[in-house]
XYZ file of C-alpha atoms in Angstrom:
579
model
C 0.000 0.000 0.000
C 1.457 3.367 -1.073
C 2.132 6.099 1.497
C 1.784 8.715 -1.217
C -0.782 11.494 -0.944
C -1.503 14.519 -3.084
C 0.181 17.844 -2.450
C -3.229 19.163 -1.475
C -3.629 16.458 1.163
C -0.094 17.235 2.334
C -1.045 20.911 2.702
C -4.102 20.167 4.834
C -2.201 17.667 6.993
C 0.553 20.260 7.485
C -2.003 22.842 8.603
C -3.426 20.294 11.054
C 0.090 19.576 12.369
C 0.624 23.319 12.819
C -2.362 23.374 15.187
C -4.745 25.293 12.934
C -8.345 25.029 14.134
C -10.015 27.531 11.807
C -9.323 29.252 8.501
C -11.183 31.842 6.467
C -11.321 31.608 2.704
C -12.957 31.279 -0.692
C -12.235 28.510 -3.239
C -11.307 29.123 -6.863
C -9.596 27.362 -9.746
C -5.944 27.302 -8.661
C -6.646 26.496 -5.000
C -9.505 24.083 -5.745
C -7.414 20.904 -5.310
C -6.858 21.928 -1.664
C -10.570 22.274 -1.024
C -11.225 18.577 -1.583
C -9.186 17.424 1.475
C -10.478 20.446 3.433
C -13.901 18.773 3.073
C -12.668 15.887 5.275
C -10.468 17.910 7.642
C -11.124 18.638 11.306
C -10.112 22.253 10.579
C -13.147 24.528 10.494
C -13.308 26.442 7.221
C -15.426 29.600 7.176
C -16.561 30.619 3.700
C -16.301 34.409 3.559
C -17.880 36.699 0.964
C -14.671 38.503 -0.053
C -11.020 37.607 0.333
C -10.341 40.918 2.084
C -12.812 39.721 4.717
C -10.822 36.485 5.050
C -7.600 38.400 5.678
C -9.045 40.779 8.259
C -10.865 37.911 9.976
C -7.559 36.043 10.271
C -6.069 39.202 11.797
C -8.921 39.620 14.298
C -8.609 35.971 15.306
C -4.849 36.363 15.800
C -5.148 39.575 17.799
C -7.471 38.096 20.427
C -5.956 34.603 20.658
C -2.258 35.289 20.102
C -2.228 32.422 17.577
C -1.548 32.908 13.895
C -4.709 33.496 11.879
C -5.092 31.645 8.576
C -6.692 32.794 5.336
C -6.867 31.004 2.010
C -7.562 32.250 -1.507
C -7.127 31.334 -5.125
C -4.706 32.854 -7.625
C -4.925 36.208 -9.388
C -7.745 38.378 -8.016
C -8.287 36.053 -5.058
C -4.693 36.577 -3.978
C -4.579 40.295 -4.769
C -7.679 40.817 -2.610
C -5.520 39.693 0.313
C -2.932 42.435 -0.236
C -4.682 45.033 1.952
C -5.157 42.739 4.980
C -1.588 41.471 4.614
C -0.272 45.043 4.560
C -2.495 45.802 7.537
C -1.162 42.825 9.514
C 2.404 43.743 8.551
C 2.068 47.313 9.856
C 0.483 46.152 13.123
C 2.775 43.103 13.633
C 0.007 40.487 13.561
C 0.814 36.800 12.905
C -1.115 35.686 9.806
C -0.450 32.819 7.400
C -1.999 33.270 3.960
C -2.295 30.291 1.613
C -2.834 31.104 -2.056
C -3.188 28.954 -5.128
C -1.065 29.725 -8.175
C -1.353 28.715 -11.810
C 0.488 25.462 -12.701
C 4.265 25.810 -12.676
C 4.705 25.500 -16.467
C 2.268 28.414 -16.931
C 3.949 30.768 -14.458
C 5.175 33.845 -16.290
C 2.945 33.319 -19.343
C 0.136 35.657 -18.240
C -2.076 32.632 -17.774
C -5.703 32.981 -16.743
C -5.914 34.355 -13.196
C -2.151 34.613 -12.875
C -0.593 37.243 -10.644
C 2.893 37.331 -9.167
C 1.526 37.465 -5.633
C 4.915 36.685 -4.161
C 6.409 39.754 -5.821
C 3.356 41.888 -5.069
C 3.366 41.067 -1.347
C 7.103 41.008 -0.736
C 7.108 44.526 0.809
C 4.104 43.783 3.055
C 4.919 40.312 4.394
C 7.504 39.170 6.884
C 8.403 36.408 4.430
C 6.778 34.581 1.542
C 7.119 31.432 -0.546
C 6.354 30.151 -4.032
C 6.049 26.349 -3.928
C 6.264 24.339 -7.153
C 7.394 20.982 -5.697
C 4.843 19.177 -3.476
C 7.672 17.761 -1.347
C 8.333 21.329 -0.104
C 4.803 21.951 1.209
C 5.131 20.635 4.810
C 8.439 22.425 5.379
C 7.081 25.699 3.992
C 3.997 25.524 6.198
C 6.057 24.711 9.291
C 8.418 27.591 8.595
C 5.553 29.974 7.806
C 3.980 29.495 11.231
C 7.336 29.736 12.973
C 8.204 32.975 11.182
C 4.736 34.478 11.676
C 4.689 33.781 15.420
C 8.314 34.291 16.446
C 10.293 37.460 16.994
C 8.279 40.445 15.855
C 5.085 38.765 14.602
C 3.869 39.339 11.072
C 2.160 37.894 7.997
C 3.658 35.136 5.844
C 2.310 34.099 2.440
C 2.647 30.607 0.956
C 1.806 30.555 -2.753
C 1.423 27.009 -4.151
C 1.263 26.106 -7.838
C -1.856 24.147 -8.792
C 0.107 21.219 -10.215
C 2.075 20.955 -6.950
C -1.258 20.466 -5.192
C -2.261 17.793 -7.696
C 0.967 15.778 -7.822
C 1.675 12.854 -5.514
C 4.155 13.164 -2.664
C 5.044 11.696 0.700
C 4.274 13.582 3.898
C 6.897 14.451 6.481
C 6.287 17.379 8.838
C 9.447 18.878 10.378
C 9.766 18.431 14.134
C 11.072 21.991 14.360
C 11.680 24.829 11.951
C 15.323 25.568 11.256
C 16.047 28.759 9.363
C 19.622 29.830 8.750
C 20.128 33.502 9.548
C 16.816 33.880 11.374
C 17.438 33.888 15.113
C 15.246 36.350 16.984
C 17.001 37.530 20.132
C 14.829 36.610 23.111
C 16.988 37.391 26.129
C 18.137 40.991 26.538
C 21.764 41.948 26.994
C 22.468 42.186 30.745
C 24.693 45.254 30.316
C 21.876 47.090 28.510
C 19.514 46.206 31.365
C 21.973 47.644 33.915
C 22.446 50.813 31.836
C 18.683 51.258 31.527
C 18.157 50.799 35.254
C 20.871 53.363 35.976
C 19.202 55.908 33.673
C 15.840 55.337 35.362
C 17.411 55.937 38.775
C 18.859 59.263 37.548
C 15.613 60.518 36.018
C 13.190 62.952 37.671
C 10.730 63.178 34.746
C 10.471 59.620 33.416
C 7.576 58.334 31.285
C 6.746 54.810 30.186
C 6.013 55.011 26.448
C 4.184 51.723 25.811
C 3.516 50.287 22.358
C 1.664 47.293 20.997
C 4.736 45.100 21.408
C 3.880 44.687 25.093
C 0.601 43.012 24.107
C 2.291 40.871 21.438
C 4.766 39.670 24.083
C 2.003 38.899 26.619
C 3.937 41.137 28.989
C 1.136 43.288 30.451
C 1.395 41.763 33.942
C 5.171 42.191 33.928
C 4.721 45.818 32.854
C 2.379 46.504 35.765
C 4.992 45.251 38.235
C 7.778 47.331 36.650
C 5.654 50.474 36.345
C 4.619 50.306 39.989
C 8.218 49.736 41.045
C 9.356 52.842 39.130
C 6.295 54.934 39.949
C 6.436 56.899 36.676
C 3.546 58.002 34.446
C 2.485 55.499 31.770
C 1.122 56.303 28.314
C -0.256 53.621 25.984
C -0.351 54.117 22.224
C -3.341 53.329 20.004
C -2.010 49.780 19.531
C -1.282 49.364 23.249
C -4.674 50.269 24.700
C -5.327 47.704 27.415
C -1.648 46.901 27.954
C -1.885 48.952 31.155
C -5.214 49.420 32.963
C -7.006 52.695 32.274
C -8.141 52.722 35.898
C -4.580 52.696 37.235
C -3.561 56.031 38.797
C -0.251 56.041 36.900
C -1.968 55.872 33.524
C -2.182 59.203 31.682
C -3.960 57.810 28.626
C -3.046 57.688 24.960
C -0.402 59.926 23.370
C -0.346 61.110 19.787
C -2.415 63.040 17.279
C -5.631 62.530 19.261
C -4.099 61.666 22.619
C -4.821 63.193 25.986
C -3.185 66.505 26.838
C -1.481 64.892 29.835
C -0.057 62.003 27.787
C 1.175 64.204 24.941
C 2.719 66.748 27.304
C 4.330 64.060 29.474
C 6.284 62.813 26.477
C 7.200 66.348 25.405
C 8.464 67.422 28.840
C 10.061 64.142 29.961
C 13.750 63.736 30.689
C 13.547 59.986 29.992
C 11.326 57.847 27.781
C 11.195 54.202 28.823
C 10.060 52.935 25.443
C 8.751 49.373 25.416
C 7.521 47.834 22.161
C 6.775 51.172 20.482
C 8.243 52.488 17.251
C 8.202 56.298 17.437
C 5.443 56.429 14.864
C 4.728 59.804 13.266
C 1.215 59.838 14.735
C 2.790 59.763 18.217
C 5.796 62.006 17.685
C 4.268 64.739 15.524
C 7.091 66.710 13.910
C 9.964 64.431 14.875
C 12.582 67.161 15.366
C 10.401 68.718 18.080
C 9.504 65.490 19.878
C 10.676 65.065 23.486
C 13.776 67.127 22.793
C 15.114 66.969 26.368
C 14.542 63.260 26.868
C 17.025 60.453 26.883
C 15.720 57.276 25.301
C 15.594 53.701 26.526
C 14.240 51.709 23.598
C 13.392 48.026 24.092
C 12.116 46.027 21.118
C 12.486 42.542 19.696
C 13.040 43.978 16.217
C 16.552 45.458 15.965
C 15.482 47.369 12.832
C 13.269 49.599 14.994
C 16.104 50.685 17.280
C 17.327 54.070 16.107
C 15.080 54.063 13.033
C 13.304 57.299 13.935
C 14.982 58.376 17.172
C 18.444 57.711 18.576
C 18.364 55.348 21.548
C 20.699 56.159 24.442
C 20.145 52.624 25.749
C 18.992 50.105 23.135
C 17.632 46.800 24.424
C 16.974 44.061 21.879
C 14.905 41.152 23.144
C 11.485 39.781 23.897
C 9.647 42.226 26.130
C 8.643 39.532 28.627
C 12.204 38.631 29.667
C 13.282 42.250 29.153
C 10.748 43.714 31.594
C 11.269 40.870 34.058
C 15.015 41.571 34.011
C 14.537 45.334 34.278
C 12.404 45.239 37.430
C 14.995 43.796 39.867
C 17.736 45.881 38.212
C 15.740 49.061 38.866
C 14.952 47.988 42.438
C 18.675 47.426 43.039
C 19.479 50.921 41.720
C 16.723 52.461 43.839
C 18.365 51.072 46.972
C 21.286 53.359 46.144
C 19.257 56.300 44.885
C 15.503 56.581 44.379
C 14.553 59.798 42.584
C 11.782 62.038 43.900
C 9.027 62.204 41.281
C 6.605 64.277 43.352
C 7.118 67.521 41.400
C 6.735 65.674 38.117
C 3.524 64.066 39.328
C 2.129 67.405 40.523
C 2.600 68.750 37.006
C 1.050 65.689 35.365
C -1.889 65.538 37.766
C -2.556 69.219 37.155
C -2.706 68.598 33.405
C -4.899 65.533 33.884
C -7.324 67.522 36.044
C -7.311 70.658 33.885
C -7.635 68.938 30.504
C -9.650 65.727 30.903
C -11.101 63.992 27.880
C -14.637 65.169 27.377
C -17.272 66.373 24.977
C -20.260 68.657 24.884
C -23.714 67.529 23.905
C -24.817 68.966 20.538
C -26.890 72.112 21.003
C -29.458 71.000 18.422
C -30.541 67.997 20.502
C -29.029 65.417 18.139
C -27.171 62.363 19.375
C -23.557 62.693 20.521
C -21.316 59.986 18.971
C -18.977 60.106 21.966
C -21.888 59.427 24.321
C -23.007 56.425 22.262
C -19.533 54.867 22.312
C -19.012 55.647 26.002
C -22.299 53.954 26.902
C -21.490 50.865 24.814
C -18.299 50.501 26.848
C -19.990 51.147 30.180
C -22.938 48.815 29.572
C -20.860 45.998 28.037
C -17.840 46.179 30.326
C -14.056 45.691 30.132
C -14.195 41.932 29.516
C -15.677 42.431 26.032
C -13.679 42.896 22.839
C -14.054 46.183 20.960
C -13.073 46.392 17.293
C -12.953 49.713 15.459
C -12.800 50.723 11.837
C -10.791 53.818 10.934
C -11.673 57.454 11.453
C -13.438 59.532 14.069
C -15.276 56.568 15.577
C -11.930 54.767 15.997
C -10.474 57.672 17.940
C -13.589 58.079 20.098
C -13.554 54.333 20.824
C -9.912 54.584 21.901
C -10.741 57.592 24.103
C -14.135 56.879 25.677
C -14.138 53.099 26.218
C -12.111 52.064 29.268
C -9.642 49.244 28.617
C -8.438 47.216 31.568
C -6.748 44.236 29.921
C -4.818 43.389 26.771
C -6.366 41.936 23.600
C -9.697 43.681 24.189
C -9.072 46.542 21.719
C -8.573 45.793 18.039
C -8.088 48.352 15.297
C -6.095 49.080 12.175
C -3.382 51.318 13.604
C -0.524 51.476 11.128
C -2.259 51.113 7.762
C -5.519 52.769 8.795
C -7.703 50.384 6.797
C -11.324 51.359 6.318
C -13.482 48.229 6.282
C -11.403 46.476 8.928
C -13.971 46.330 11.736
C -16.710 43.921 10.615
C -14.458 41.084 9.354
C -11.936 41.554 12.185
C -14.788 41.379 14.710
C -15.934 38.193 12.988
C -12.481 36.661 13.411
C -12.304 37.825 17.023
C -15.669 36.225 17.813
C -14.533 32.950 16.235
C -11.426 33.075 18.420
C -13.376 33.942 21.574
C -16.885 32.574 21.012
C -18.007 33.165 24.610
C -16.879 36.814 24.729
C -19.062 39.742 23.610
C -17.565 41.405 20.542
C -18.637 44.901 19.488
C -17.537 46.401 16.180
C -17.560 50.187 16.505
C -17.814 51.224 12.862
C -18.457 54.300 10.779
C -21.041 54.521 8.039
C -18.195 54.871 5.527
C -16.161 51.916 6.808
C -19.241 49.732 7.187
C -20.127 50.073 3.522
C -16.781 48.591 2.473
C -17.007 45.120 4.050
C -20.496 44.694 5.518
C -21.146 41.641 3.326
C -19.287 39.594 5.926
C -22.387 39.915 8.103
C -23.840 37.257 5.786
C -20.900 35.051 6.751
C -21.601 35.782 10.425
C -25.321 35.022 10.090
C -24.775 31.707 8.289
C -21.955 30.537 10.573
C -23.443 31.443 13.972
C -20.958 34.242 14.685
C -23.103 36.704 16.675
C -21.071 39.894 16.630
C -22.600 43.276 17.430
C -22.039 46.270 15.177
C -22.543 49.896 16.176
C -22.666 52.124 13.092
C -21.757 55.642 14.186
C -23.729 57.185 11.341
C -22.903 60.837 10.724
C -23.630 60.620 6.973
C -19.991 61.442 6.268
C -16.447 60.328 5.847
C -16.149 61.940 9.245
C -12.406 62.314 9.820
C -11.864 63.647 6.299
C -14.755 66.060 6.849
C -13.129 67.192 10.112
C -9.937 68.043 8.222
C -11.972 69.869 5.589
C -13.601 71.889 8.379
C -10.292 72.779 9.983
C -7.938 73.126 7.023
C -10.048 73.521 3.855
C -12.471 76.279 4.896
C -15.390 73.885 5.155
C -15.261 72.950 1.453
C -16.770 69.471 1.811
C -15.554 67.869 -1.383
C -16.860 64.304 -1.712
C -17.275 63.485 1.961
C -21.100 63.477 2.070
C -22.354 59.857 2.105
C -26.102 60.492 2.554
C -26.155 57.357 4.691
C -29.162 58.318 6.769
C -31.141 58.100 3.530
C -29.476 55.345 1.504
C -29.006 52.615 2.506
C -31.370 51.848 5.366
C -28.815 50.073 7.554
C -31.397 48.325 9.758
C -33.174 46.882 6.708
C -29.839 45.960 5.125
C -28.884 44.102 8.295
C -32.203 42.216 8.293
C -31.675 41.294 4.629
C -28.312 39.757 5.590
C -29.822 37.593 8.314
C -29.013 39.923 11.221
C -31.087 41.874 13.693
C -31.291 45.516 12.617
C -31.935 48.297 15.158
C -32.124 52.084 14.879
C -31.325 54.659 17.570
C -31.844 58.377 17.002
C -32.161 59.916 20.473
C -30.136 60.046 23.672
C -33.055 58.644 25.668
C -33.030 55.431 23.617
C -29.285 54.749 23.732
C -29.175 52.575 26.859
C -32.312 50.644 25.916
C -31.006 49.821 22.442
C -27.526 48.824 23.689
C -29.081 46.546 26.309
C -31.359 45.032 23.655
C -28.341 44.359 21.432
C -26.367 42.868 24.331
C -29.259 40.518 25.122
C -29.268 39.019 21.603
C -26.690 36.261 21.377
C -28.088 33.960 18.717
C -27.663 36.301 15.734
C -25.484 39.218 14.641
C -26.915 42.621 15.608
C -26.463 45.900 13.759
C -27.411 49.184 15.428
C -27.635 52.311 13.283
C -26.861 55.186 15.662
C -27.910 58.391 13.902
C -25.439 60.903 15.369
C -24.584 64.581 15.156
C -22.715 65.351 11.961
C -20.275 68.022 13.094
C -18.805 66.369 16.194
C -15.011 66.428 16.124
C -12.199 64.465 17.698
C -10.266 66.492 20.282
C -7.514 66.994 21.332
C -5.715 67.165 17.997
C -2.151 67.644 16.791
C -2.344 68.574 13.122
C -0.274 66.355 10.829
C 3.305 67.534 10.450
C 3.136 69.954 13.396
C 4.756 69.790 16.803
C 3.087 68.094 19.748
C 3.672 71.402 21.526
C 0.937 72.835 19.289
C -1.749 70.453 20.532
C -5.205 71.925 20.048
C -8.101 71.493 22.395
C -11.593 72.605 21.486
C -15.001 72.927 22.985
C -17.575 71.771 20.496
C -20.158 74.491 20.010
C -22.109 72.768 17.274
C -22.187 73.806 14.556
C -19.363 76.231 15.449
C -16.123 75.394 17.256
C -13.319 77.234 18.911
C -9.848 76.059 19.773
C -6.869 77.109 21.784
C -3.247 76.054 21.927
C -1.601 74.991 25.153
């Protein structure tokens, strides 16, 4: 009896060996051979309505579980529809493995039907990728793909497999461990760097913990809490790090950056030391880089050596996994503090004054319409910190980062680096698959929602009961805000008319979901509670909100953080002042 199996069977067995329990995809010609053994596999396959949905769902699954998400597509347009979610996962360091079919090997390079050089196309937006033409290479490539995606700085890996490689016969042998020459992520930090960092912390009187998403990727939130309390310094968490440090903790000053809190932005600007853990000095945090934290020395800890010194010189670079790094830093700091513990009381008086004087807030619209900030705040308060919140991109994303309180990691998902509209619904779907017993709310805009809402059909048919809040201001809201502030209110092509067409509640019902409408403040709690009580179907709530609400504070793109603007909304007028 032959031990030979097809390359397609080898692929599915390799995915099973890699521990895959779910994948999101759509069949097509070049990948079709793989779909026959998928039929018999224990791996759950969820048939999405668009490959972009498959990619974002894989990302959402990965972000809540910490395991690599898997998506699968055919060649040509199927593969190119994965480019945006792969770029999104690459920017936000999310482990994703994408499997794509390719035309048969002899046809590669001939412009065959549904041929696209997806390996070349995705090379800049993947951590690594493969083109497999020999079926014997499939198990090794899959093993390596998961190792690369999950290890070091996580990221997406694409495995493109020629159709004839899936059809040919082969023997199956899955590697016991992945061995990759030249790829050795540094896990343990250098002990001298740890000592130097601890010494700098002990000399600092205005230190700030600048926390990025790497802390969540490293599952190091508990270690961070211990270190932060030992040092006693203010903590700021970036958009990708919300939940890495509890919002309720007295040391937490909130989110820095373009729409960060005044206290968080100013803390970074006035600090004499930034203890940077798993952050990358992104332009949305630094503002004009030459004016960012000019008096601060920099401790920069990251597992990716390419990030060290990329945007800002690091006085003490620490390369390593943030778990071991933070665990090594805590006793080193405590040892230094026995010799000299700095007095941070003046620094804290300044920060507490800012926090008290400039809290996050909003005014109710004077015309009696519904405040979007209030809607999002109430969703968070009525659903609680154990739920998962997934945002699209724009004003609603910023309000969700500001007005929902995050107490634990992996409860806040959004497209931070790429800023992908359409992310929320499919990512929420993937998150709900990963955590089926956890409430998952997608906080979406009417613009974002209209890009990928077809995945609600997938949710309805596959018993994935997510909840979607459409913050419907009839506009591409963030673009409209910029037009208000910087283009004299010339609203060129930002009016969506989405309170007229489509009827979101009816659209939701047509897709097998429960559709609800909320137009007044008095109905907000009732509608949210009604949505939270429905757990056997997806729910979509169309919140008809005030059109001219804006996100504050704001640092205009390309300007200094010192020029942060705060404003009191006086709908439809506004006024601002610089600090």
